[in-house]
PDB file of C-alpha atoms in Angstrom:
ATOM      1  CA  MET A 142       6.601  24.377  -1.824  1.00 53.00           C
ATOM      2  CA  ARG A 143       5.796  23.536   1.769  1.00 62.00           C
ATOM      3  CA  ALA A 144       2.231  22.485   0.897  1.00 60.00           C
ATOM      4  CA  SER A 145       3.407  20.056  -1.780  1.00 68.00           C
ATOM      5  CA  ARG A 146       5.948  18.556   0.619  1.00 71.00           C
ATOM      6  CA  GLN A 147       3.226  18.039   3.251  1.00 72.00           C
ATOM      7  CA  GLU A 148       1.010  16.495   0.579  1.00 72.00           C
ATOM      8  CA  GLY A 149       3.814  14.101  -0.328  1.00 73.00           C
ATOM      9  CA  ILE A 150       4.181  13.071   3.317  1.00 79.00           C
ATOM     10  CA  ASP A 151       0.410  12.556   3.594  1.00 85.00           C
ATOM     11  CA  VAL A 152       0.435  10.336   0.505  1.00 85.00           C
ATOM     12  CA  LEU A 153       3.343   8.331   1.905  1.00 87.00           C
ATOM     13  CA  VAL A 154       1.512   7.806   5.213  1.00 90.00           C
ATOM     14  CA  LEU A 155      -1.609   6.723   3.316  1.00 89.00           C
ATOM     15  CA  LEU A 156       0.407   4.239   1.255  1.00 90.00           C
ATOM     16  CA  ILE A 157       2.019   2.770   4.380  1.00 91.00           C
ATOM     17  CA  VAL A 158      -1.390   2.365   6.033  1.00 92.00           C
ATOM     18  CA  LEU A 159      -2.767   0.670   2.912  1.00 91.00           C
ATOM     19  CA  LEU A 160       0.243  -1.658   2.708  1.00 93.00           C
ATOM     20  CA  VAL A 161      -0.255  -2.706   6.329  1.00 94.00           C
ATOM     21  CA  LEU A 162      -3.977  -3.215   5.725  1.00 93.00           C
ATOM     22  CA  TRP A 163      -3.363  -5.360   2.642  1.00 90.00           C
ATOM     23  CA  LEU A 164      -0.724  -7.378   4.515  1.00 92.00           C
ATOM     24  CA  ILE A 165      -3.208  -8.050   7.333  1.00 92.00           C
ATOM     25  CA  LEU A 166      -5.796  -9.165   4.771  1.00 87.00           C
ATOM     26  CA  ALA A 167      -3.291 -11.554   3.231  1.00 86.00           C
ATOM     27  CA  VAL A 168      -2.342 -13.062   6.610  1.00 86.00           C
ATOM     28  CA  VAL A 169      -5.996 -13.456   7.640  1.00 85.00           C
ATOM     29  CA  GLY A 170      -6.729 -15.059   4.305  1.00 79.00           C
ATOM     30  CA  PHE A 171      -3.958 -17.618   4.751  1.00 79.00           C
ATOM     31  CA  ALA A 172      -4.874 -18.231   8.400  1.00 81.00           C
ATOM     32  CA  ILE A 173      -8.516 -19.070   7.753  1.00 80.00           C
ATOM     33  CA  LYS A 174      -8.783 -22.308   5.820  1.00 69.00           C
ATOM     34  CA  GLY A 175     -11.035 -22.105   2.792  1.00 66.00           C
ATOM     35  CA  LEU A 176     -10.577 -18.373   2.264  1.00 75.00           C
ATOM     36  CA  LEU A 177      -7.671 -18.538  -0.135  1.00 79.00           C
ATOM     37  CA  TRP A 178      -9.385 -15.924  -2.304  1.00 80.00           C
ATOM     38  CA  LEU A 179      -9.001 -13.386   0.510  1.00 83.00           C
ATOM     39  CA  ALA A 180      -5.266 -14.042   0.591  1.00 83.00           C
ATOM     40  CA  ILE A 181      -5.034 -13.658  -3.180  1.00 87.00           C
ATOM     41  CA  ILE A 182      -6.927 -10.352  -3.084  1.00 88.00           C
ATOM     42  CA  GLY A 183      -4.712  -9.169  -0.219  1.00 90.00           C
ATOM     43  CA  ILE A 184      -1.547 -10.024  -2.150  1.00 92.00           C
ATOM     44  CA  ILE A 185      -2.796  -8.351  -5.340  1.00 94.00           C
ATOM     45  CA  LEU A 186      -3.781  -5.183  -3.460  1.00 93.00           C
ATOM     46  CA  PHE A 187      -0.482  -5.188  -1.540  1.00 93.00           C
ATOM     47  CA  LEU A 188       1.542  -5.422  -4.750  1.00 94.00           C
ATOM     48  CA  GLY A 189      -0.610  -2.790  -6.462  1.00 93.00           C
ATOM     49  CA  THR A 190      -0.241  -0.360  -3.575  1.00 93.00           C
ATOM     50  CA  ALA A 191       3.513  -0.980  -3.404  1.00 93.00           C
ATOM     51  CA  ALA A 192       3.818  -0.319  -7.152  1.00 93.00           C
ATOM     52  CA  ILE A 193       1.859   2.936  -6.851  1.00 91.00           C
ATOM     53  CA  GLY A 194       4.091   3.982  -3.960  1.00 90.00           C
ATOM     54  CA  VAL A 195       7.254   3.339  -5.958  1.00 89.00           C
ATOM     55  CA  VAL A 196       5.955   5.233  -8.996  1.00 90.00           C
ATOM     56  CA  ARG A 197       4.812   8.230  -6.926  1.00 88.00           C
ATOM     57  CA  ARG A 198       8.051   8.306  -4.959  1.00 86.00           C
ATOM     58  CA  LYS A 199      10.096   8.385  -8.169  1.00 84.00           C
ATOM     59  CA  ALA A 200       7.836  11.125  -9.560  1.00 80.00           C
ATOM     60  CA  MET A 201       8.293  13.227  -6.406  1.00 80.00           C
ATOM     61  CA  ARG A 202      12.088  13.112  -6.735  1.00 78.00           C
ATOM     62  CA  ARG A 203      11.955  14.784 -10.146  1.00 70.00           C
TER      63      ARG A 203
END
C-alpha cells in the first residue's frame, strides 16, 4: 500500500514538472516572434499533460 502511494506522489510530481515545462515552452514561443509553432506545441503538450493528470488522479481515487 505504501509503495503504491509513493508511486502516486512520484507521478504527481512528474506531471507538475511537465506542466511547468510545457508552460515555459508556450511562453517562450509567444515571446519570440516567428516561433508561433513552438507556442502551439507547448499549449498542446500542456493540455495533454493536464488531461493525463486528471485521468490518473481520478483513477487513483478509486
